[in-house]
CSV table of C-alpha atoms and ligand atoms in Angstrom, one decimal:
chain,number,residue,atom,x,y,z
Z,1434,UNK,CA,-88.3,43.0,-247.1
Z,1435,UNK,CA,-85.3,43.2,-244.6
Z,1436,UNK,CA,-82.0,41.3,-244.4
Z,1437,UNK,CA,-81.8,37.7,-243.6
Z,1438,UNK,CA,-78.8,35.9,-242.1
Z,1439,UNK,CA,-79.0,32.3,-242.3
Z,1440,UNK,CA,-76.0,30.3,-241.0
Z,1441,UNK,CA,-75.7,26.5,-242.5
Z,1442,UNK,CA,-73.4,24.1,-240.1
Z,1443,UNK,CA,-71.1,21.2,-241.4
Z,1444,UNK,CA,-73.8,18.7,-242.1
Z,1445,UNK,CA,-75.7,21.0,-244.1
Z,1446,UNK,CA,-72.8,21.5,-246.5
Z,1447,UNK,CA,-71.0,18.6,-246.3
Z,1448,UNK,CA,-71.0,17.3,-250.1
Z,1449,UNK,CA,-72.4,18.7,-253.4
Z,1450,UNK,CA,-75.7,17.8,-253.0
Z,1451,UNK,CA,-76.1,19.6,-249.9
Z,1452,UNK,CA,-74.5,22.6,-251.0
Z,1453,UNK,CA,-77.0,22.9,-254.0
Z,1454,UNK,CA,-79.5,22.0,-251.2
Z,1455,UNK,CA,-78.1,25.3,-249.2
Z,1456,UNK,CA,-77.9,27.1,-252.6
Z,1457,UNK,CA,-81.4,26.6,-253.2
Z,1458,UNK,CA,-82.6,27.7,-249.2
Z,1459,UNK,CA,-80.3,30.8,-250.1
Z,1460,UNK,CA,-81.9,32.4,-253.5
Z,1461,UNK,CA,-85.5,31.2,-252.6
Z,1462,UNK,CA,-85.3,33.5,-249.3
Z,1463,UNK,CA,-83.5,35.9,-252.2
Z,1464,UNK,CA,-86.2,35.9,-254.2
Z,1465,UNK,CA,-88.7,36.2,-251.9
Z,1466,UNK,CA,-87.0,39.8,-252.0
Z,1467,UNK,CA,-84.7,39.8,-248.8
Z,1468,UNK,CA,-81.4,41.0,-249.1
Z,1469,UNK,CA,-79.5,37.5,-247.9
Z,1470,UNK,CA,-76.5,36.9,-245.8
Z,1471,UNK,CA,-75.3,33.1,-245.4
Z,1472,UNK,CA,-72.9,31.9,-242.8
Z,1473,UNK,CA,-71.2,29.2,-243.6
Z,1474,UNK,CA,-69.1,26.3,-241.7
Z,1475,UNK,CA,-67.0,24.1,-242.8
Z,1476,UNK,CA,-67.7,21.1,-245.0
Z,1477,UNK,CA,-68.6,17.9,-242.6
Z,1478,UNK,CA,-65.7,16.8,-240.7
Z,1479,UNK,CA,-63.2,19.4,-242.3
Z,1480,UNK,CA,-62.1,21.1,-239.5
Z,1481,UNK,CA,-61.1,18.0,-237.1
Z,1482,UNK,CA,-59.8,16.0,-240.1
Z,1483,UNK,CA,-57.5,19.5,-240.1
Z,1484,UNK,CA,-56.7,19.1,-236.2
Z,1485,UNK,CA,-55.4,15.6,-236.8
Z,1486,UNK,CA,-53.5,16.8,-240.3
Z,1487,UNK,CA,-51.5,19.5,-238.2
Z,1488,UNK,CA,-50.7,17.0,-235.4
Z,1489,UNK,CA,-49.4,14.5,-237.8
Z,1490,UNK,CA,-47.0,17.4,-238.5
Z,1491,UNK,CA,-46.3,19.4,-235.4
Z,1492,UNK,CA,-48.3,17.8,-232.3
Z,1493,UNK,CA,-47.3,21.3,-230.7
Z,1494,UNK,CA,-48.3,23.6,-233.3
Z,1495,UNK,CA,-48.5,27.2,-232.3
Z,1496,UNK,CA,-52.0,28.2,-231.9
Z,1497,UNK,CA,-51.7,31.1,-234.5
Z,1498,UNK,CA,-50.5,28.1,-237.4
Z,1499,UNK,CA,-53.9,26.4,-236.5
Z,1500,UNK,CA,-55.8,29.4,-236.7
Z,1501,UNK,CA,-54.6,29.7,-240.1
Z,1502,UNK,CA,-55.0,26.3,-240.9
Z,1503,UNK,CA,-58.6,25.8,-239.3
Z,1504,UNK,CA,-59.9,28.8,-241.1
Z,1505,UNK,CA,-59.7,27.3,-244.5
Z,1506,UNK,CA,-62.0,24.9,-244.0
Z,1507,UNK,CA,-65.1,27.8,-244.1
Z,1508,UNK,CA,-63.2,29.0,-247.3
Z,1509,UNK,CA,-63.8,26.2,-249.3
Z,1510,UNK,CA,-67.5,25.8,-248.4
Z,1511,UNK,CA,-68.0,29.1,-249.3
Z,1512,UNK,CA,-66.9,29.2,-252.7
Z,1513,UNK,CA,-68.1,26.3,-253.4
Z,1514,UNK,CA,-71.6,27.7,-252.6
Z,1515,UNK,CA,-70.9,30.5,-254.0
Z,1516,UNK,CA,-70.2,28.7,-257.3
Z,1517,UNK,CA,-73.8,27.2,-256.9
Z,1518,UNK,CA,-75.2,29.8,-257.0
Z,1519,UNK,CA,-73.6,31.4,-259.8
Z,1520,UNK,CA,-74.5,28.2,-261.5
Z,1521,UNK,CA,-78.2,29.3,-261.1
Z,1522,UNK,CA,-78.0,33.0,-262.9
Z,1523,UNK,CA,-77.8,34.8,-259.1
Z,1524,UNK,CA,-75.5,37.4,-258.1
Z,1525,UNK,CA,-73.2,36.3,-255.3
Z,1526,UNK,CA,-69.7,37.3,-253.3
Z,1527,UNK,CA,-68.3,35.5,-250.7
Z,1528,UNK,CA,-66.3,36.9,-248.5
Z,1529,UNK,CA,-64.1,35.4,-245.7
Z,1530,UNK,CA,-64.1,36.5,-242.1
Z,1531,UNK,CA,-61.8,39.5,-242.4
Z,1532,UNK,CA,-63.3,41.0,-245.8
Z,1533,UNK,CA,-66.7,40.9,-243.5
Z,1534,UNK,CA,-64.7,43.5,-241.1
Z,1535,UNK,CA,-64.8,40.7,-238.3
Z,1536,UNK,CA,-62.0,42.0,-235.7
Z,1537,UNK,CA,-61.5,40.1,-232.8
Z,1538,UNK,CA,-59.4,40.0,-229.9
Z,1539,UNK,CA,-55.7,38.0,-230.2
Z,1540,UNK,CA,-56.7,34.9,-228.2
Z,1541,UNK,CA,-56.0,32.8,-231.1
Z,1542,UNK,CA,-58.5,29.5,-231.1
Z,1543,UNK,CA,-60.4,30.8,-228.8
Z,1544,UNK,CA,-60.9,35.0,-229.9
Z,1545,UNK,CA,-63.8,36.8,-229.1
Z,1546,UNK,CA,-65.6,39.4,-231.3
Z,1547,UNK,CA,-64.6,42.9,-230.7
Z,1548,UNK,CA,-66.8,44.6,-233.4
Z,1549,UNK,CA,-67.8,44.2,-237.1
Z,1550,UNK,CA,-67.3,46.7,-239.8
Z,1551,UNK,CA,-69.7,45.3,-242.1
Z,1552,UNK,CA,-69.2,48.3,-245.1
Z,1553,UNK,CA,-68.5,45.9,-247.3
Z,1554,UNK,CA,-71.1,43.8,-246.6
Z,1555,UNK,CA,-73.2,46.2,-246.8
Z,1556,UNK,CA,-71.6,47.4,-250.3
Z,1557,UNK,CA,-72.4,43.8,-251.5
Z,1558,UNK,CA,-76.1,43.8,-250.3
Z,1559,UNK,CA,-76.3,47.3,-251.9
Z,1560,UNK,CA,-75.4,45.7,-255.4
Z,1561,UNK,CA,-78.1,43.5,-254.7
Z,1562,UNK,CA,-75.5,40.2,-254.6
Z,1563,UNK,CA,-76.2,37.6,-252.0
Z,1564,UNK,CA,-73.4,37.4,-249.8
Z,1565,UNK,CA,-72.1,34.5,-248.0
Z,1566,UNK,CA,-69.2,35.3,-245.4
Z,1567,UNK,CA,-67.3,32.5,-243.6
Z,1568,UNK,CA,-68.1,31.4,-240.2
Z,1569,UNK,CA,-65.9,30.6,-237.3
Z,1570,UNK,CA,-63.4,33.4,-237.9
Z,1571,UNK,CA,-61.8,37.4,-238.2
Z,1572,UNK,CA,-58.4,39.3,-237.8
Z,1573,UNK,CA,-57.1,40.8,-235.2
Z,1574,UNK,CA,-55.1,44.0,-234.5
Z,1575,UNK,CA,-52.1,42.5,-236.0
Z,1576,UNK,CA,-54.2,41.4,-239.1
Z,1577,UNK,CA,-53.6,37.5,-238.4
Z,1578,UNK,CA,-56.4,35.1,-238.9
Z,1579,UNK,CA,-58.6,34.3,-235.6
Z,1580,UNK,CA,-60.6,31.6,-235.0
Z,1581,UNK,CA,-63.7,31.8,-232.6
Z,1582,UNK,CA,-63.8,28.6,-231.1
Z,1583,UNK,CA,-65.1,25.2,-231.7
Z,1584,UNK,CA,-68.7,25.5,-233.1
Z,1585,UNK,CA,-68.1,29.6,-233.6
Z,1586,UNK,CA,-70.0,30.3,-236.4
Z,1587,UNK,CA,-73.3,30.1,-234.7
Z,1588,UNK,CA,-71.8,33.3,-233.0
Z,1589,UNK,CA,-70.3,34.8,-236.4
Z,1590,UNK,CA,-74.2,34.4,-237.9
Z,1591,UNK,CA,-75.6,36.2,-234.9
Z,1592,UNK,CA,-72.9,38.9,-234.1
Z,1593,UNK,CA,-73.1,39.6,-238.0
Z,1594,UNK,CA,-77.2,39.7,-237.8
Z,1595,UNK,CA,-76.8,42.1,-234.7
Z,1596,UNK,CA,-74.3,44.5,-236.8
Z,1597,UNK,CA,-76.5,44.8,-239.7
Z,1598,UNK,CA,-79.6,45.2,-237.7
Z,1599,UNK,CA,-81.0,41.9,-239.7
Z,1600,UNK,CA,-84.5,41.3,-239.4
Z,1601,UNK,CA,-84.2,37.7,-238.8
Z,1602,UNK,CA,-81.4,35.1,-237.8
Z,1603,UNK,CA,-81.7,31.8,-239.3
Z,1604,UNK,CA,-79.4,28.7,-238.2
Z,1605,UNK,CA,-80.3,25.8,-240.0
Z,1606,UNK,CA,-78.5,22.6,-238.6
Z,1607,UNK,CA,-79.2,18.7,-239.0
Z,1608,UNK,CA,-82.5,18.7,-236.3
Z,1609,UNK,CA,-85.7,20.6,-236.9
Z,1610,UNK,CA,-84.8,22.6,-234.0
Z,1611,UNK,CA,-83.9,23.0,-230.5
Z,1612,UNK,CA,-85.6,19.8,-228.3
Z,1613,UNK,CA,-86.0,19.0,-225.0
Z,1614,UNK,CA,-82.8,16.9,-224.8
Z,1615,UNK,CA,-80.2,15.6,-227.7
Z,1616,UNK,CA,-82.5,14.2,-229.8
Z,1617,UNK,CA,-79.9,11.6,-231.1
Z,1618,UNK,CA,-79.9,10.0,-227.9
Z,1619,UNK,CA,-83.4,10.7,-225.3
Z,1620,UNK,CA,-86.7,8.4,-226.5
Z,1621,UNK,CA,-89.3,11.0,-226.6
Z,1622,UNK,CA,-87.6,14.4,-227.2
Z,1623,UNK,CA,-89.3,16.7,-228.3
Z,1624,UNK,CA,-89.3,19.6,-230.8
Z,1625,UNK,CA,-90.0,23.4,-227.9
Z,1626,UNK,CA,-92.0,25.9,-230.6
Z,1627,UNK,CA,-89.9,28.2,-228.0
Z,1628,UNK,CA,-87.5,29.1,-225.8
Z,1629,UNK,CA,-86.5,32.3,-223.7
Z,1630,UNK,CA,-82.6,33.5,-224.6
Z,1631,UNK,CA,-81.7,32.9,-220.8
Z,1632,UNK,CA,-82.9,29.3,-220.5
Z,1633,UNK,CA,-80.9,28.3,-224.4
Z,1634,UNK,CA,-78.2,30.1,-222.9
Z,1635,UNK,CA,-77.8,27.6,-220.0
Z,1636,UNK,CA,-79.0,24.6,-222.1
Z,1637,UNK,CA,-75.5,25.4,-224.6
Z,1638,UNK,CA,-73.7,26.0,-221.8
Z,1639,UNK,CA,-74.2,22.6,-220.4
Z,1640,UNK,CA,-73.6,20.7,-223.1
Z,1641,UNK,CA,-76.5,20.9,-225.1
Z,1642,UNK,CA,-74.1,21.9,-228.5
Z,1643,UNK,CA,-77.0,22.7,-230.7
Z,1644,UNK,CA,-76.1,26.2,-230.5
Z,1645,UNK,CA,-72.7,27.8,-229.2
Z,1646,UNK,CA,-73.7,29.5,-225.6
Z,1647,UNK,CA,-71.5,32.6,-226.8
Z,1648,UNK,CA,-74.1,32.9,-229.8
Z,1649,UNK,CA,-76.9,33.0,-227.2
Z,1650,UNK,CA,-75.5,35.9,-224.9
Z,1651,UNK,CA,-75.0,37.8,-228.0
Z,1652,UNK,CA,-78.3,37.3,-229.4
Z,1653,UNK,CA,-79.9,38.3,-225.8
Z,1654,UNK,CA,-77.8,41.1,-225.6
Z,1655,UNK,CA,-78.3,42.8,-229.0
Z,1656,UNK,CA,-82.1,41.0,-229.0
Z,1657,UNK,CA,-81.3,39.4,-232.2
Z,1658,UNK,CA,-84.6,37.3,-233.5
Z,1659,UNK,CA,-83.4,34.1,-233.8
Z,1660,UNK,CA,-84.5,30.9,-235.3
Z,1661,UNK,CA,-83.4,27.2,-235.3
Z,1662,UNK,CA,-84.5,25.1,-237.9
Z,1663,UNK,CA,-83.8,22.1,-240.3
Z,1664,UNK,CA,-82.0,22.5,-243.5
Z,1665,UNK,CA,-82.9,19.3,-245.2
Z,1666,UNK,CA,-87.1,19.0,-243.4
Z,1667,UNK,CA,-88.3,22.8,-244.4
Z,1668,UNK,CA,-90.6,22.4,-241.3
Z,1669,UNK,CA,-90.8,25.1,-238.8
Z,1670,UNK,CA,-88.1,25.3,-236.1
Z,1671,UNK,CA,-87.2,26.6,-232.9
Z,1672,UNK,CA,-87.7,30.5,-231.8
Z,1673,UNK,CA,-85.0,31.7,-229.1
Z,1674,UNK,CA,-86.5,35.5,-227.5
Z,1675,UNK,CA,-87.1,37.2,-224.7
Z,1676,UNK,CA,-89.9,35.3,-223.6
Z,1677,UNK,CA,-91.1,32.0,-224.5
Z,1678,UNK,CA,-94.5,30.3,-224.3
Z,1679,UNK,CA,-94.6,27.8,-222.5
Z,1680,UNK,CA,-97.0,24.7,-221.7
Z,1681,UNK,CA,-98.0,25.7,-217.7
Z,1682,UNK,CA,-97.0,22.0,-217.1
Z,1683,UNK,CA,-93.4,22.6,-217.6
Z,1684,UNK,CA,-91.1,23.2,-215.3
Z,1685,UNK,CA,-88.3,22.0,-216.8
Z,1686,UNK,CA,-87.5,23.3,-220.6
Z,1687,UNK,CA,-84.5,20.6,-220.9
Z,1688,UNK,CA,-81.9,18.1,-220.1
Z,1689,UNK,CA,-78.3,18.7,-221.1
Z,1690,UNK,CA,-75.0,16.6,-220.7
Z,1691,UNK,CA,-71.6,17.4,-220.8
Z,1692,UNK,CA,-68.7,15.2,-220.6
Z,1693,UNK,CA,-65.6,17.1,-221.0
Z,1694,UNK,CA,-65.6,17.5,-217.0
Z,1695,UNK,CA,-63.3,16.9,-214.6
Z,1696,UNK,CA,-63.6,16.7,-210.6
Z,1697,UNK,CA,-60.8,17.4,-208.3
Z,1698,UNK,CA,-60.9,17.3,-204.6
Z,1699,UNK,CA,-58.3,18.7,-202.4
Z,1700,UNK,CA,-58.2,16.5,-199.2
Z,1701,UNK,CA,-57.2,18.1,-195.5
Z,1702,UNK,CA,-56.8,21.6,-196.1
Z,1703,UNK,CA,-56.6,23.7,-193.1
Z,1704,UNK,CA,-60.3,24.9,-191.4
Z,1705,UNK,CA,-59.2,28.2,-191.4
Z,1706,UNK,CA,-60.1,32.0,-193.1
Z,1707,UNK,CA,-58.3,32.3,-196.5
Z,1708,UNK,CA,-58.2,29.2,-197.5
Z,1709,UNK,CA,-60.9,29.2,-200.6
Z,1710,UNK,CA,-59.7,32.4,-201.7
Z,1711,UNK,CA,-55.8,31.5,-201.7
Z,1712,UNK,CA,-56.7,28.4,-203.9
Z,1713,UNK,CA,-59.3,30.1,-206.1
Z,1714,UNK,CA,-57.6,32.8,-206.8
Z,1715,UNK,CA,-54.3,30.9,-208.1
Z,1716,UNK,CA,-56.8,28.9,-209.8
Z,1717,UNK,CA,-58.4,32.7,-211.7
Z,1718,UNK,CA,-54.7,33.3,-212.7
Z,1719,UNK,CA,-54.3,30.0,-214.2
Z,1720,UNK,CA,-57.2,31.3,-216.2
Z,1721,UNK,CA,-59.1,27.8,-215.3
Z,1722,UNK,CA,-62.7,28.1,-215.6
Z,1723,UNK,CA,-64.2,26.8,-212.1
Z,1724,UNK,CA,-67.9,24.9,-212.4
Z,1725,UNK,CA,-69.6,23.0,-209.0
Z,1726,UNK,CA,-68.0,23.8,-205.7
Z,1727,UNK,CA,-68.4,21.3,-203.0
Z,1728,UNK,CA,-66.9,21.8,-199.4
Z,1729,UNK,CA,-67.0,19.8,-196.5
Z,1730,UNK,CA,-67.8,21.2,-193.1
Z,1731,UNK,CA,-64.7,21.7,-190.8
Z,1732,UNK,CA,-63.2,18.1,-188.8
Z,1733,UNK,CA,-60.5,18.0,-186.6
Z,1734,UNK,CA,-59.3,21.3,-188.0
Z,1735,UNK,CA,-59.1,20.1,-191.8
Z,1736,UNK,CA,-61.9,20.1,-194.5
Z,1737,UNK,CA,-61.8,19.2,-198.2
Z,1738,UNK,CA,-62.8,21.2,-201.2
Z,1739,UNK,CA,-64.1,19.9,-204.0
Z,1740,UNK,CA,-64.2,21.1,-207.7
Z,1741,UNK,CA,-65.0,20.7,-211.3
Z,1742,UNK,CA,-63.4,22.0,-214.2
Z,1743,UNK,CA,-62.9,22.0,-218.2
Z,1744,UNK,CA,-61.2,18.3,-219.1
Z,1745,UNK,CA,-58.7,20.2,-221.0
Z,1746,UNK,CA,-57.7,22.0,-217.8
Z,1747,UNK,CA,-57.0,19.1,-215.6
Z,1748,UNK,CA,-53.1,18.4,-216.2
Z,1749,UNK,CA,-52.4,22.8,-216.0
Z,1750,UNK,CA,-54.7,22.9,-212.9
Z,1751,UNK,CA,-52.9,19.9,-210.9
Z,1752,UNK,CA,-49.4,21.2,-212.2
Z,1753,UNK,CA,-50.4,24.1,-210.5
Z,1754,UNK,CA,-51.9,23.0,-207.4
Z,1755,UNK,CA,-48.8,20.9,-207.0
Z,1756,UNK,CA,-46.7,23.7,-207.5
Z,1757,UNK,CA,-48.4,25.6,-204.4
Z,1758,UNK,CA,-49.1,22.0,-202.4
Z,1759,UNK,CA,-46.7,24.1,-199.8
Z,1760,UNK,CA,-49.3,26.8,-199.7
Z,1761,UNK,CA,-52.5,25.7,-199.8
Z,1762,UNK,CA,-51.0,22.4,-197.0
Z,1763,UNK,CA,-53.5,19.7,-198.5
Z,1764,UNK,CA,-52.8,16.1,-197.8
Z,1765,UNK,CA,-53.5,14.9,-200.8
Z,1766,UNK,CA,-55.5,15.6,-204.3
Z,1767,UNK,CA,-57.8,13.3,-205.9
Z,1768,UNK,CA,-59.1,13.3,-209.4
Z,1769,UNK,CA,-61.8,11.9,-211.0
Z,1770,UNK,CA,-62.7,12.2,-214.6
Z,1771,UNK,CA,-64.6,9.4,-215.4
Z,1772,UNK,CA,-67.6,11.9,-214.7
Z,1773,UNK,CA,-70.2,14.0,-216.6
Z,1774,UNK,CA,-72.6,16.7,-215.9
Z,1775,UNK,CA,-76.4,16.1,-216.4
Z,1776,UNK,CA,-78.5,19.4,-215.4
Z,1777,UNK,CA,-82.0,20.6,-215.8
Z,1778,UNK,CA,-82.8,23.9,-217.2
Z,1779,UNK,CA,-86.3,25.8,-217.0
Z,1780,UNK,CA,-87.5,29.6,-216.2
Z,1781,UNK,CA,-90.5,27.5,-214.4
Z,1782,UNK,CA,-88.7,26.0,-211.4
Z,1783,UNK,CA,-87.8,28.9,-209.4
Z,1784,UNK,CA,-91.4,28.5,-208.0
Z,1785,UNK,CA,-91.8,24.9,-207.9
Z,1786,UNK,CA,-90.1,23.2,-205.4
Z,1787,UNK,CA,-90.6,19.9,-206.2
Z,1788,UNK,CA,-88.1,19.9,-209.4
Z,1789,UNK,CA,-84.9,19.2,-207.6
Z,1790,UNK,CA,-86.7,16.2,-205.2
Z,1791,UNK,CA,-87.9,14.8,-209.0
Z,1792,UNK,CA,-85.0,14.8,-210.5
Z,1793,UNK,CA,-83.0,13.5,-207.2
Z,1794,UNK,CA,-85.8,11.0,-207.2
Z,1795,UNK,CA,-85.5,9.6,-211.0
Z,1796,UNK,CA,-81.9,9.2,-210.4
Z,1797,UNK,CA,-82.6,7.4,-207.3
Z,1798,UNK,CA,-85.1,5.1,-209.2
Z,1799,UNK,CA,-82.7,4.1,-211.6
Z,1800,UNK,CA,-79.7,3.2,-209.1
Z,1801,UNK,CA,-77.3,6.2,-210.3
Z,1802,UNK,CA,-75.1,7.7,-207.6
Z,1803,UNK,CA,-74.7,11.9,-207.2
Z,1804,UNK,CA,-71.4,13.0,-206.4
Z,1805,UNK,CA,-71.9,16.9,-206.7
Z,1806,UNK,CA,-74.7,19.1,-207.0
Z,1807,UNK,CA,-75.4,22.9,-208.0
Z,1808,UNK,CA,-78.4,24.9,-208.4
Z,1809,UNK,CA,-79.6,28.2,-209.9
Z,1810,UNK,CA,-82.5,30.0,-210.2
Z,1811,UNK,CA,-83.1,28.6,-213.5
Z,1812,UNK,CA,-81.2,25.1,-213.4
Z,1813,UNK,CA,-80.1,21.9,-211.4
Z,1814,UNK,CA,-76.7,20.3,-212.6
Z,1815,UNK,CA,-76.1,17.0,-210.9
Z,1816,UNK,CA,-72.2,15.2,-211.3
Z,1817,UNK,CA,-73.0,11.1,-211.9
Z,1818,UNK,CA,-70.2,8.7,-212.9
Z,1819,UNK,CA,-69.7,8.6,-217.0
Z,1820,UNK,CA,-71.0,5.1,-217.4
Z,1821,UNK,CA,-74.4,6.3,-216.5
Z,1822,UNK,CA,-74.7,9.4,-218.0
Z,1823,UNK,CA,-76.4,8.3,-221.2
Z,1824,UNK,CA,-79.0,6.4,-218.8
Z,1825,UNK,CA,-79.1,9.4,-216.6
Z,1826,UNK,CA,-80.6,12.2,-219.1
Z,1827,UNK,CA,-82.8,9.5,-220.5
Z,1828,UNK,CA,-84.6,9.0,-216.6
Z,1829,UNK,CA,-84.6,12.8,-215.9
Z,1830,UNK,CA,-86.1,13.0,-219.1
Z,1831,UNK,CA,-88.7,10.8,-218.4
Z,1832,UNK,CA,-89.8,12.2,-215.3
Z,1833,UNK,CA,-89.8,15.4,-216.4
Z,1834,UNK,CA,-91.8,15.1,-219.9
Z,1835,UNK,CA,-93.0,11.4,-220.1
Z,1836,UNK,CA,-96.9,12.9,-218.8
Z,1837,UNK,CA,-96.4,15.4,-221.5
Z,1838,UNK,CA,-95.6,13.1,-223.9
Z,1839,UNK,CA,-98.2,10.5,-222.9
Z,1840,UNK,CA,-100.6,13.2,-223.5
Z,1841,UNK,CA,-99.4,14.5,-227.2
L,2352,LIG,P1,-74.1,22.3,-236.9
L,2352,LIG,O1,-73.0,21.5,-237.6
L,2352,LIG,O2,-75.2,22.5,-237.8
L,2352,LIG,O3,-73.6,23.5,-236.2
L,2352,LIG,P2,-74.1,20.8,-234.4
L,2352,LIG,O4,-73.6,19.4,-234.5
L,2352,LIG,O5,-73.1,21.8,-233.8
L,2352,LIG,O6,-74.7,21.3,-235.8
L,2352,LIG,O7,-75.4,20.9,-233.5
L,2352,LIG,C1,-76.6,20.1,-233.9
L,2352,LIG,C2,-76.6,18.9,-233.0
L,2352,LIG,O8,-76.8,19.3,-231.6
L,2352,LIG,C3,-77.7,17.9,-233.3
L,2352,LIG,O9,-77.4,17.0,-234.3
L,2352,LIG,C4,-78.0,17.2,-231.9
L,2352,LIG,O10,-77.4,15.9,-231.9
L,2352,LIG,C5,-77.2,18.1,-230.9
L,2352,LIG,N1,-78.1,18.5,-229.8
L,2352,LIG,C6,-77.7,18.4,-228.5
L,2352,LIG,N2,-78.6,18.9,-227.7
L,2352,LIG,C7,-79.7,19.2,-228.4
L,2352,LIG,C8,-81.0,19.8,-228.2
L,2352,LIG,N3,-81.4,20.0,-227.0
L,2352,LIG,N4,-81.8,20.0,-229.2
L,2352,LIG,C9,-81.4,19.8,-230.5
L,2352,LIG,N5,-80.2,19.3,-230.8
L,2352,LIG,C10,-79.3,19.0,-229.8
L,2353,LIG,N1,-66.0,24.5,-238.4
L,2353,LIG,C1,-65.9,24.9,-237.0
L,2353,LIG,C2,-66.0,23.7,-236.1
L,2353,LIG,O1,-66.2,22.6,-236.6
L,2353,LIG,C3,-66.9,26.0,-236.6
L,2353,LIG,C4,-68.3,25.6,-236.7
L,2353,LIG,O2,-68.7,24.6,-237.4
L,2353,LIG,O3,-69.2,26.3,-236.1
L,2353,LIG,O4,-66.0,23.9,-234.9
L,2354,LIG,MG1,-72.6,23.8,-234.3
């Protein structure tokens, strides 16, 4: 008997039914004799039908409005599921983000957790009442309302199961667990029994939004025991630890896409010391996130660099680059962001050298340029054009797990 935090995204409570659903998940781990924390998101697709409300109103709303505005939408699932289970003879508070002592930092839409004072959580547990706490959100020093981030309350579940030293971490979600690729969209991906913390990590990272990457560091870092699972097939899910098991055949633990990319190039620059840093540093104090870097070797004195960021970033990163085009002497910058990101994550292909030559080749096969390529340790992101990403994860794929599957 220990404490359980379970954290139900927006498909999971997005009408009546599926709240009683959740309601029912909730009290029969209850009963079971656990003391029970839910996280809850919003209902469906509450939070961007919110985005688009505010913009019919102020297109430039200040990020602390939105805040406030966004964080309502975990409210109203949380009553309501707290009504359900009222409605079933249970005793239950829920509590939004602040009244679960989540303080953050002040970067409104985008705050990180600085600590949770959970006494009151704790309070409620003592009283023997199921709690369920809103995901997605807390105060900050000034006592405003915080939001974490789109897809946050994977990380509020896990941040709150690593304050109150909970036995297990639960998030249930729409798929039975964490695949081998989007199972929306690859023929033949399959449910992992496991996966280790580091290789999850980079799967959410790049694109794979089953779980929020900042969820994963903190469940690493705080060794959280964490489980992905279904909340409508009750079969077993997904563990994330330390180590996972894995099949000795794979290499490769997943494909992931990501869309919301962007590639700049900076044409001619000088072949001279000083150069990368002058440009990435104006870059770091732009606060823009830097991905792949690609650049040239020296020609006739000038060489190009190459670079991908955040979609979002693109028009502040150009404003600046043109603001400093006197400094950093370019001849001219290109943008492309009709791209996407396709990489391959797996703690097996460190010592297999083959992986990169069979994903190269698979992409090859099926006629699909590369325009930029990274490596780590643990993963292989290629850049391709956007038309083909779709086509792209579903070859890798192939190559990667289509003996696997041919043999299940
Ligand atoms: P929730 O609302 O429960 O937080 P999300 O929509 O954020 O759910 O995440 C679940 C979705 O993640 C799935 O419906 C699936 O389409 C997508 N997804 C992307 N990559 C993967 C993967 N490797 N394994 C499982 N699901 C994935
Ligand atoms: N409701 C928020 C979102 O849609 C947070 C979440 O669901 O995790 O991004
Ligand atoms: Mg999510």
């Amino acid at each position: 008997m220990g404490i359980i935090v379970q954290k139900f995204g927006g498909t999971s409570v997005a009408n009546t039914d599926r709240i009683r659903n959740v309601a029912r998940i909730i009290t029969e781990t209850y009963r079971m004799g656990h003391s029970v924390v839910a996280v809850l998101s919003a209902q469906g697709d509450t939070t961007d039908d919110l985005i688009e409300k505010a913009a019919e109103i102020n297109p430039n709303a200040s990020k602390r409005e939105m805040d406030m505005l966004l964080s309502t939408g975990e409210q109203i699932s949380c009553a309501l599921c707290a009504m359900a289970i009222e409605t079933m003879g249970y005793p239950v508070t829920s509590l939004t983000g602040w009244q679960a002592g989540f303080r953050t930092n002040s970067a409104y839409s985008d705050a990180r957790i600085k600590r949770i004072e959970p006494e009151r959580v704790l309070a409620e547990l003592d009283k023997k009442a199921i709690v369920i706490v809103t995901g997605f959100q807390g105060i900050n020093k000034y006592d405003d309302v915080t939001t974490l981030g789109r897809g946050g309350s994977d990380t509020s579940a896990v941040a709150l199961a690593a304050a109150l030293h909970a036995d297990l971490c639960q998030i249930y979600t729409d798929v039975d667990g964490i695949y081998t690729a989007d199972p929306r969209y690859v023929t033949g991906a399959f449910k992992l029994d496991e996966i280790a913390y580091d290789e999850m990590l980079e799967l959410a990272t790049l694109g794979a939004q089953v779980l929020h990457n900042r969820s994963v560091e903190m469940a690493k870092r705080y060794n959280v025991n964490l489980e992905v699972l279904s909340s409508f097939s009750g079969k077993p899910g997904t563990k994330v630890k330390e180590v996972a098991k894995n099949m000795e055949k794979m290499h490769v633990s997943g494909v992931a896409k990501d869309k919301n990319v962007a590639r700049l190039a900076l044409i001619g620059l000088a072949d001279q010391p000083g150069i990368a840093f002058t440009l990435f540093s104006l870059l770091a104090k732009e606060k823009v996130n830097v991905d792949i870097i690609l650049q040239s070797i020296g020609r006739d004195n000038t060489k190009d660099i190459s670079f991908t960021i955040k979609k979002e970033d693109l028009a502040r990163t150009k404003e600046a680059l043109e603001e400093h085009a006197a400094r950093l002497n370019f001849k001219k910058i290109d943008v492309d962001d009709n791209v996407a990101k396709i990489s391959i994550v797996g703690a097996g292909m460190v010592n297999n050298p083959g992986v990169a030559a069979g994903m190269f080749e698979a992409l090859y096969n099926a006629g699909i340029n590369i325009s930029m390529i990274s490596t780590s340790e643990i993963k292989i992101s290629v850049l391709v054009d956007v038309v083909d990403a779709e086509r792209a994860v579903q070859v890798i794929h192939d190559r990667f797990f289509g003996e696997i599957n041919a043999e299940r």
